């Protein structure tokens, strides 16, 4: 039920990877990394004393929420990314991979866009992208840390 490579023929597809076994699953919850802002009364959306809020923009954090009329223009600071990678001239510095992970994923983040880019989704591209299920390969290989993302097969955003 996971993506992997066949030992016999070297073919990659869903089902060749390690098989998951679920036992006594009543105490777990399966969620997505593309969660949404909680729904409910807008007045309750700005009452969390531990959550940071900002106006207009926050460096390195993409605005994915429109402030409600009752929020006085405040937007909750939510860090959704799980992998941040060095870009530009920083991509050639071996120390920047750790720096981007530590600084961009902290709360609040310190993530200058000229040095780091945070990704949360990867997909298969080119001929590799024509095979169903290869997006799963890209999610598994590219979103881990350290990332093992083949740029000729996968693209992350």
mmCIF file of C-alpha atoms in Angstrom:
data_model
loop_
_atom_site.group_PDB
_atom_site.id
_atom_site.type_symbol
_atom_site.label_atom_id
_atom_site.label_comp_id
_atom_site.label_asym_id
_atom_site.label_seq_id
_atom_site.Cartn_x
_atom_site.Cartn_y
_atom_site.Cartn_z
ATOM 1 C CA UNK A 1 0.000 0.000 0.000
ATOM 2 C CA UNK A 2 3.022 2.320 -0.239
ATOM 3 C CA UNK A 3 5.212 3.307 -3.163
ATOM 4 C CA UNK A 4 8.371 1.294 -3.716
ATOM 5 C CA UNK A 5 10.527 -0.489 -6.269
ATOM 6 C CA UNK A 6 10.032 -4.131 -7.263
ATOM 7 C CA UNK A 7 13.016 -6.320 -6.356
ATOM 8 C CA UNK A 8 12.407 -8.521 -9.387
ATOM 9 C CA UNK A 9 12.071 -6.032 -12.225
ATOM 10 C CA UNK A 10 13.025 -2.675 -10.761
ATOM 11 C CA UNK A 11 9.590 -1.233 -11.583
ATOM 12 C CA UNK A 12 8.313 1.465 -9.232
ATOM 13 C CA UNK A 13 4.663 1.541 -8.210
ATOM 14 C CA UNK A 14 2.250 1.589 -5.299
ATOM 15 C CA UNK A 15 2.290 -1.772 -3.543
ATOM 16 C CA UNK A 16 6.010 -2.492 -3.820
ATOM 17 C CA UNK A 17 6.945 -0.436 -0.763
ATOM 18 C CA UNK A 18 6.896 -1.429 2.903
ATOM 19 C CA UNK A 19 3.475 -2.621 3.937
ATOM 20 C CA UNK A 20 1.750 -0.863 6.795
ATOM 21 C CA UNK A 21 0.168 -2.868 9.579
ATOM 22 C CA UNK A 22 -2.482 -1.275 11.742
ATOM 23 C CA UNK A 23 -3.283 -2.897 15.086
ATOM 24 C CA UNK A 24 -5.526 -1.391 17.767
ATOM 25 C CA UNK A 25 -6.022 1.815 15.818
ATOM 26 C CA UNK A 26 -8.729 3.249 18.026
ATOM 27 C CA UNK A 27 -6.253 5.616 19.666
ATOM 28 C CA UNK A 28 -4.887 7.288 16.525
ATOM 29 C CA UNK A 29 -6.078 10.004 14.211
ATOM 30 C CA UNK A 30 -5.061 10.282 10.572
ATOM 31 C CA UNK A 31 -4.823 13.885 9.471
ATOM 32 C CA UNK A 32 -3.524 15.794 6.478
ATOM 33 C CA UNK A 33 -0.596 18.180 6.290
ATOM 34 C CA UNK A 34 -2.812 20.547 4.307
ATOM 35 C CA UNK A 35 -5.125 21.369 7.183
ATOM 36 C CA UNK A 36 -7.535 24.245 7.104
ATOM 37 C CA UNK A 37 -8.253 27.058 9.503
ATOM 38 C CA UNK A 38 -10.775 25.952 12.149
ATOM 39 C CA UNK A 39 -14.370 26.761 11.456
ATOM 40 C CA UNK A 40 -16.823 28.208 13.890
ATOM 41 C CA UNK A 41 -17.734 31.561 15.333
ATOM 42 C CA UNK A 42 -15.344 34.220 13.973
ATOM 43 C CA UNK A 43 -15.240 35.900 17.374
ATOM 44 C CA UNK A 44 -13.514 32.800 18.794
ATOM 45 C CA UNK A 45 -10.793 32.811 16.120
ATOM 46 C CA UNK A 46 -8.672 35.489 17.841
ATOM 47 C CA UNK A 47 -8.972 34.358 21.465
ATOM 48 C CA UNK A 48 -6.057 31.902 21.579
ATOM 49 C CA UNK A 49 -3.493 33.488 23.943
ATOM 50 C CA UNK A 50 -0.648 31.239 22.684
ATOM 51 C CA UNK A 51 -1.122 31.948 18.993
ATOM 52 C CA UNK A 52 0.787 34.781 17.334
ATOM 53 C CA UNK A 53 -1.037 37.117 14.978
ATOM 54 C CA UNK A 54 0.190 39.531 12.325
ATOM 55 C CA UNK A 55 -1.112 42.170 9.934
ATOM 56 C CA UNK A 56 -0.361 42.400 6.213
ATOM 57 C CA UNK A 57 2.509 39.868 5.886
ATOM 58 C CA UNK A 58 5.106 37.903 7.832
ATOM 59 C CA UNK A 59 8.510 37.169 6.203
ATOM 60 C CA UNK A 60 8.658 33.650 4.752
ATOM 61 C CA UNK A 61 5.060 32.753 5.631
ATOM 62 C CA UNK A 62 2.555 32.568 2.805
ATOM 63 C CA UNK A 63 -0.756 34.192 3.575
ATOM 64 C CA UNK A 64 -3.395 31.480 3.321
ATOM 65 C CA UNK A 65 -6.110 33.070 5.408
ATOM 66 C CA UNK A 66 -8.221 36.178 4.912
ATOM 67 C CA UNK A 67 -8.917 38.039 8.141
ATOM 68 C CA UNK A 68 -12.513 38.019 9.279
ATOM 69 C CA UNK A 69 -14.342 41.331 9.779
ATOM 70 C CA UNK A 70 -14.287 40.779 13.552
ATOM 71 C CA UNK A 71 -10.529 40.099 13.755
ATOM 72 C CA UNK A 72 -9.475 43.750 13.363
ATOM 73 C CA UNK A 73 -7.238 42.769 10.419
ATOM 74 C CA UNK A 74 -5.257 40.191 12.389
ATOM 75 C CA UNK A 75 -4.216 36.917 10.768
ATOM 76 C CA UNK A 76 -3.078 33.887 12.806
ATOM 77 C CA UNK A 77 0.557 32.887 12.258
ATOM 78 C CA UNK A 78 0.404 29.224 11.233
ATOM 79 C CA UNK A 79 3.501 27.339 10.048
ATOM 80 C CA UNK A 80 2.284 24.511 7.793
ATOM 81 C CA UNK A 81 5.492 23.502 6.015
ATOM 82 C CA UNK A 82 7.435 20.405 6.988
ATOM 83 C CA UNK A 83 10.548 20.858 4.841
ATOM 84 C CA UNK A 84 12.514 24.014 4.113
ATOM 85 C CA UNK A 85 15.394 23.964 1.642
ATOM 86 C CA UNK A 86 18.103 26.463 0.702
ATOM 87 C CA UNK A 87 17.695 28.329 -2.598
ATOM 88 C CA UNK A 88 19.809 30.597 -4.794
ATOM 89 C CA UNK A 89 23.382 31.099 -3.617
ATOM 90 C CA UNK A 90 22.491 29.446 -0.291
ATOM 91 C CA UNK A 91 21.820 26.141 -2.069
ATOM 92 C CA UNK A 92 25.584 25.709 -2.543
ATOM 93 C CA UNK A 93 26.321 26.074 1.173
ATOM 94 C CA UNK A 94 26.114 22.663 2.939
ATOM 95 C CA UNK A 95 25.300 24.320 6.287
ATOM 96 C CA UNK A 96 22.213 26.052 4.930
ATOM 97 C CA UNK A 97 20.057 22.914 4.807
ATOM 98 C CA UNK A 98 20.142 22.636 8.600
ATOM 99 C CA UNK A 99 19.851 26.423 8.970
ATOM 100 C CA UNK A 100 16.698 26.574 6.825
ATOM 101 C CA UNK A 101 15.066 23.674 8.663
ATOM 102 C CA UNK A 102 15.776 25.143 12.085
ATOM 103 C CA UNK A 103 14.996 28.786 11.360
ATOM 104 C CA UNK A 104 12.043 28.436 8.996
ATOM 105 C CA UNK A 105 10.163 25.839 11.030
ATOM 106 C CA UNK A 106 10.571 27.532 14.394
ATOM 107 C CA UNK A 107 7.707 29.574 15.809
ATOM 108 C CA UNK A 108 7.757 32.391 14.862
ATOM 109 C CA UNK A 109 9.795 31.622 11.757
ATOM 110 C CA UNK A 110 12.923 33.438 10.614
ATOM 111 C CA UNK A 111 12.826 32.469 6.952
ATOM 112 C CA UNK A 112 14.268 34.943 4.438
ATOM 113 C CA UNK A 113 12.886 34.063 0.997
ATOM 114 C CA UNK A 114 16.205 34.863 -0.688
ATOM 115 C CA UNK A 115 17.843 32.024 1.309
ATOM 116 C CA UNK A 116 15.156 29.393 1.950
ATOM 117 C CA UNK A 117 11.954 27.998 0.453
ATOM 118 C CA UNK A 118 9.496 25.871 2.387
ATOM 119 C CA UNK A 119 7.615 23.133 0.571
ATOM 120 C CA UNK A 120 4.635 21.057 1.600
ATOM 121 C CA UNK A 121 3.714 19.135 -1.541
ATOM 122 C CA UNK A 122 5.680 17.339 -4.259
ATOM 123 C CA UNK A 123 4.524 15.766 -7.509
ATOM 124 C CA UNK A 124 6.027 13.593 -10.228
ATOM 125 C CA UNK A 125 7.026 15.354 -13.459
ATOM 126 C CA UNK A 126 7.915 14.453 -17.036
ATOM 127 C CA UNK A 127 7.678 10.852 -18.201
ATOM 128 C CA UNK A 128 7.932 9.718 -14.576
ATOM 129 C CA UNK A 129 4.772 11.699 -13.837
ATOM 130 C CA UNK A 130 2.768 9.681 -16.378
ATOM 131 C CA UNK A 131 2.716 6.599 -14.124
ATOM 132 C CA UNK A 132 -0.121 6.620 -11.577
ATOM 133 C CA UNK A 133 1.141 6.617 -8.005
ATOM 134 C CA UNK A 134 4.523 8.189 -8.691
ATOM 135 C CA UNK A 135 3.384 11.342 -6.885
ATOM 136 C CA UNK A 136 3.514 9.218 -3.732
ATOM 137 C CA UNK A 137 7.176 8.426 -4.436
ATOM 138 C CA UNK A 138 7.900 12.156 -4.658
ATOM 139 C CA UNK A 139 6.046 12.873 -1.408
ATOM 140 C CA UNK A 140 8.028 10.160 0.406
ATOM 141 C CA UNK A 141 11.460 10.946 -1.032
ATOM 142 C CA UNK A 142 11.290 14.735 -1.159
ATOM 143 C CA UNK A 143 9.460 15.747 2.010
ATOM 144 C CA UNK A 144 11.687 13.808 4.411
ATOM 145 C CA UNK A 145 14.708 15.288 6.115
ATOM 146 C CA UNK A 146 17.279 15.143 4.775
ATOM 147 C CA UNK A 147 15.510 15.315 1.431
ATOM 148 C CA UNK A 148 16.428 12.732 -1.207
ATOM 149 C CA UNK A 149 14.530 14.421 -4.029
ATOM 150 C CA UNK A 150 15.498 13.590 -7.634
ATOM 151 C CA UNK A 151 14.949 16.904 -9.511
ATOM 152 C CA UNK A 152 14.532 15.100 -12.829
ATOM 153 C CA UNK A 153 11.550 13.144 -11.421
ATOM 154 C CA UNK A 154 9.927 15.414 -8.839
ATOM 155 C CA UNK A 155 8.945 19.037 -8.353
ATOM 156 C CA UNK A 156 7.980 20.515 -5.001
ATOM 157 C CA UNK A 157 5.979 23.594 -4.077
#
